[in-house]
Tab-separated table of C-alpha atoms in Angstrom:
chain	number	residue	atom	x	y	z
A	1298	PHE	CA	186.321	201.341	219.430
A	1299	HIS	CA	189.148	199.016	220.198
A	1300	ALA	CA	188.464	195.693	221.753
A	1301	LYS	CA	190.873	193.413	223.604
A	1302	GLY	CA	190.701	189.995	221.650
A	1303	THR	CA	190.304	189.233	218.059
A	1304	ILE	CA	186.845	189.740	216.550
A	1305	TRP	CA	185.496	186.579	214.498
A	1306	GLY	CA	181.894	187.074	214.308
A	1307	ALA	CA	179.793	189.629	212.799
A	1308	PRO	CA	178.399	192.240	215.262
A	1309	ALA	CA	174.617	192.257	216.006
A	1310	ILE	CA	172.653	195.643	216.319
A	1311	ALA	CA	169.508	196.205	218.442
A	1312	GLU	CA	166.594	198.426	217.458
A	1313	ASN	CA	167.929	201.268	219.817
A	1314	GLY	CA	171.422	201.080	217.972
A	1315	THR	CA	173.196	199.324	220.501
A	1316	ILE	CA	175.948	196.996	219.092
A	1317	TYR	CA	176.803	193.667	220.351
A	1318	PHE	CA	179.875	191.375	219.560
A	1319	SER	CA	182.272	188.947	221.260
A	1320	THR	CA	186.159	188.462	220.978
A	1321	TRP	CA	188.365	185.406	220.764
A	1322	GLY	CA	191.570	184.730	222.170
A	1323	ALA	CA	193.500	185.641	225.514
A	1324	TYR	CA	191.075	188.342	226.112
A	1325	HIS	CA	187.445	187.143	225.640
A	1326	TYR	CA	184.637	189.342	226.244
A	1327	PHE	CA	181.100	190.027	225.021
A	1328	TYR	CA	181.017	193.686	224.208
A	1329	SER	CA	177.982	196.008	224.188
A	1330	LEU	CA	178.437	199.504	222.466
A	1331	ASN	CA	176.519	202.690	222.472
A	1332	PRO	CA	175.683	203.618	218.842
A	1333	ASN	CA	178.539	206.467	219.270
A	1334	GLY	CA	181.041	203.659	219.828
A	1335	THR	CA	181.330	204.114	223.681
A	1336	ALA	CA	181.435	201.038	226.013
A	1337	LYS	CA	178.032	200.106	227.237
A	1338	TRP	CA	178.928	197.138	229.537
A	1339	LEU	CA	180.975	193.863	228.911
A	1340	PHE	CA	180.368	190.380	230.075
A	1341	ALA	CA	183.111	187.749	230.602
A	1342	PRO	CA	181.834	184.316	229.283
A	1343	GLY	CA	183.772	181.175	230.021
A	1344	ASP	CA	185.916	181.329	226.996
A	1345	SER	CA	186.464	182.716	223.451
A	1346	SER	CA	183.729	183.047	220.935
A	1347	THR	CA	183.418	183.113	217.290
A	1348	SER	CA	179.799	183.079	217.237
A	1349	SER	CA	177.793	186.030	215.915
A	1350	PRO	CA	174.970	187.030	218.446
A	1351	SER	CA	171.209	187.114	217.528
A	1352	ILE	CA	168.696	189.176	219.362
A	1353	GLY	CA	165.295	188.105	220.463
A	1354	GLU	CA	162.058	190.319	220.159
A	1355	ASP	CA	162.303	190.973	223.824
A	1356	GLY	CA	165.828	192.293	223.553
A	1357	THR	CA	167.583	189.018	224.714
A	1358	ILE	CA	170.985	188.520	223.318
A	1359	TYR	CA	172.064	184.738	222.518
A	1360	PHE	CA	175.378	183.638	221.578
A	1361	GLY	CA	177.739	180.341	221.515
A	1362	ASP	CA	180.840	179.863	223.321
A	1363	ASP	CA	184.014	177.703	222.887
A	1364	ASP	CA	183.529	176.467	226.483
A	1365	GLY	CA	180.427	174.767	224.945
A	1366	SER	CA	177.885	177.197	226.289
A	1367	ILE	CA	174.969	178.961	224.918
A	1368	TYR	CA	174.301	182.212	226.700
A	1369	ALA	CA	171.320	184.464	226.959
A	1370	LEU	CA	171.869	187.626	228.197
A	1371	TYR	CA	169.524	190.580	229.238
A	1372	PRO	CA	169.913	193.730	227.563
A	1373	ILE	CA	171.743	195.402	230.707
A	1374	GLY	CA	174.471	192.854	230.340
A	1375	THR	CA	173.494	190.344	233.072
A	1376	GLU	CA	173.125	186.628	232.387
A	1377	LYS	CA	169.677	185.347	231.917
A	1378	TRP	CA	170.715	181.871	231.380
A	1379	GLN	CA	173.302	179.431	230.342
A	1380	TYR	CA	172.983	176.164	228.375
A	1381	ILE	CA	175.917	173.857	228.431
A	1382	THR	CA	176.248	171.601	225.467
A	1383	GLY	CA	179.111	168.896	224.737
A	1384	ASP	CA	181.619	171.084	222.805
A	1385	MET	CA	182.496	174.235	221.107
A	1386	VAL	CA	179.424	176.428	220.039
A	1387	MET	CA	180.734	178.281	217.080
A	1388	GLY	CA	177.798	179.073	214.912
A	1389	SER	CA	175.287	181.885	215.448
A	1390	PRO	CA	171.900	181.251	216.844
A	1391	ALA	CA	168.624	181.347	214.900
A	1392	ILE	CA	165.447	182.641	216.647
A	1393	GLY	CA	162.219	180.773	215.254
A	1394	PRO	CA	158.881	182.931	215.251
A	1395	ASP	CA	157.940	181.202	218.064
A	1396	GLY	CA	161.217	182.393	219.988
A	1397	THR	CA	162.869	178.953	219.876
A	1398	ILE	CA	166.583	179.109	219.612
A	1399	TYR	CA	168.223	176.761	217.443
A	1400	ILE	CA	172.346	176.505	217.379
A	1401	GLY	CA	174.765	173.717	216.616
A	1402	SER	CA	177.460	172.310	218.458
A	1403	CYS	CA	180.667	170.543	217.880
A	1404	ASP	CA	179.231	167.978	219.780
A	1405	ASN	CA	177.253	166.776	216.780
A	1406	TYR	CA	173.884	168.176	217.570
A	1407	LEU	CA	171.594	170.868	216.794
A	1408	TYR	CA	169.934	172.273	219.669
A	1409	ALA	CA	166.424	173.556	220.046
A	1410	LEU	CA	166.116	175.614	223.185
A	1411	TYR	CA	162.990	177.383	224.677
A	1412	PRO	CA	163.338	181.055	225.235
A	1413	ASN	CA	163.652	180.136	229.028
A	1414	GLY	CA	166.814	178.139	228.325
A	1415	THR	CA	165.421	174.497	228.446
A	1416	LEU	CA	165.901	171.951	225.935
A	1417	ARG	CA	163.126	171.365	223.437
A	1418	TRP	CA	164.912	168.727	221.531
A	1419	ARG	CA	168.227	167.843	220.021
A	1420	TYR	CA	169.141	166.537	216.548
A	1421	SER	CA	172.342	164.409	215.918
A	1422	THR	CA	174.313	164.927	212.272
A	1423	GLY	CA	176.638	162.600	213.277
A	1424	SER	CA	179.443	165.107	212.946
A	1425	ASP	CA	180.411	168.752	214.107
A	1426	ILE	CA	178.094	171.475	213.451
A	1427	LYS	CA	180.354	174.703	212.971
A	1428	GLY	CA	177.979	176.633	210.764
A	1429	SER	CA	174.847	178.467	211.629
A	1430	ALA	CA	171.404	177.159	211.077
A	1431	SER	CA	168.745	179.086	209.157
A	1432	ILE	CA	165.022	178.754	209.192
A	1433	ALA	CA	162.616	179.200	206.230
A	1434	ASP	CA	159.243	180.668	206.230
A	1435	ASP	CA	157.785	177.177	206.231
A	1436	GLY	CA	159.405	176.432	209.545
A	1437	THR	CA	162.182	174.206	208.065
A	1438	ILE	CA	165.514	174.329	209.898
A	1439	TYR	CA	168.575	173.777	207.569
A	1440	VAL	CA	171.738	172.587	209.108
A	1441	PRO	CA	175.098	172.285	207.386
A	1442	SER	CA	177.505	169.698	209.160
A	1443	PHE	CA	180.886	168.759	209.220
A	1444	ASN	CA	180.344	165.573	207.704
A	1445	GLY	CA	179.698	166.652	204.160
A	1446	TYR	CA	175.967	166.537	204.485
A	1447	PHE	CA	173.469	169.335	204.795
A	1448	TYR	CA	170.140	168.663	206.598
A	1449	ALA	CA	166.362	170.057	206.281
A	1450	LEU	CA	164.601	169.396	209.520
A	1451	ASN	CA	161.149	169.825	210.607
A	1452	PRO	CA	160.084	172.027	213.300
A	1453	ASN	CA	159.413	168.914	215.403
A	1454	ALA	CA	163.229	167.256	214.952
A	1455	THR	CA	162.094	164.811	212.161
A	1456	LEU	CA	164.339	164.601	209.149
A	1457	LYS	CA	162.827	166.023	206.322
A	1458	TRP	CA	165.795	165.442	203.751
A	1459	GLN	CA	169.594	165.585	203.617
A	1460	ALA	CA	171.747	166.250	200.846
A	1461	SER	CA	175.533	165.553	200.260
A	1462	THR	CA	177.722	168.639	199.810
A	1463	GLY	CA	180.558	166.664	198.475
A	1464	SER	CA	183.068	168.487	201.008
A	1465	SER	CA	182.770	169.363	205.041
A	1466	VAL	CA	180.355	172.582	205.694
A	1467	ALA	CA	182.520	174.040	208.586
A	1468	ALA	CA	182.348	177.671	209.332
A	1469	ALA	CA	179.646	178.544	206.514
A	1470	GLY	CA	176.286	179.264	207.391
A	1471	VAL	CA	173.067	178.967	205.403
A	1472	ALA	CA	171.671	181.644	203.064
A	1473	LEU	CA	167.817	181.350	201.911
A	1474	ALA	CA	166.741	183.211	198.963
A	1475	ALA	CA	163.032	184.541	198.563
A	1476	ASP	CA	162.551	182.144	195.844
A	1477	GLY	CA	163.481	179.478	198.293
A	1478	THR	CA	166.934	178.724	196.894
A	1479	ILE	CA	169.373	177.376	199.475
A	1480	TYR	CA	172.753	178.554	199.491
A	1481	VAL	CA	175.712	176.986	201.604
A	1482	GLY	CA	179.579	177.012	201.409
A	1483	THR	CA	181.925	174.404	201.667
A	1484	GLU	CA	185.500	173.678	202.145
A	1485	GLN	CA	186.395	172.597	198.759
């Protein structure tokens, strides 16, 4: 399948094999492909996207956009809701066990949204959040920030701890190992 635009983020694959991804550049679309590689539908967000999508248990597709929006789409390709942040949304959404969507923005905030698209809370790291957050089994939300710090938040938006990474954490996400080890990449 040849998409228009550059594909920056990784695709997401639904249980039924449907493939979802977005493109960046002059041609910016969000694509849905059948498992055989044929186009199912496409959605035109407000701008380009480098965000990899995430799929909720009910099949809702979530992704961020350079226009500062967080989009939720029904599996048939229509918009369920749009939440507007103060700047680009480059990271991928992390979905908690209760359905809460966690996603950072370049407006310095990590957003926690209810599945209906309303704000649960937001937490400022004081700098761009370009990478993706991750959620541990105990509910801790790990957030990389461009200010050279890495944050661990409780599910109620209180700071558990923060650590210096020595360098900006830009587009890198957070990986959590089964033994509890946290991996995060930096610019240096």
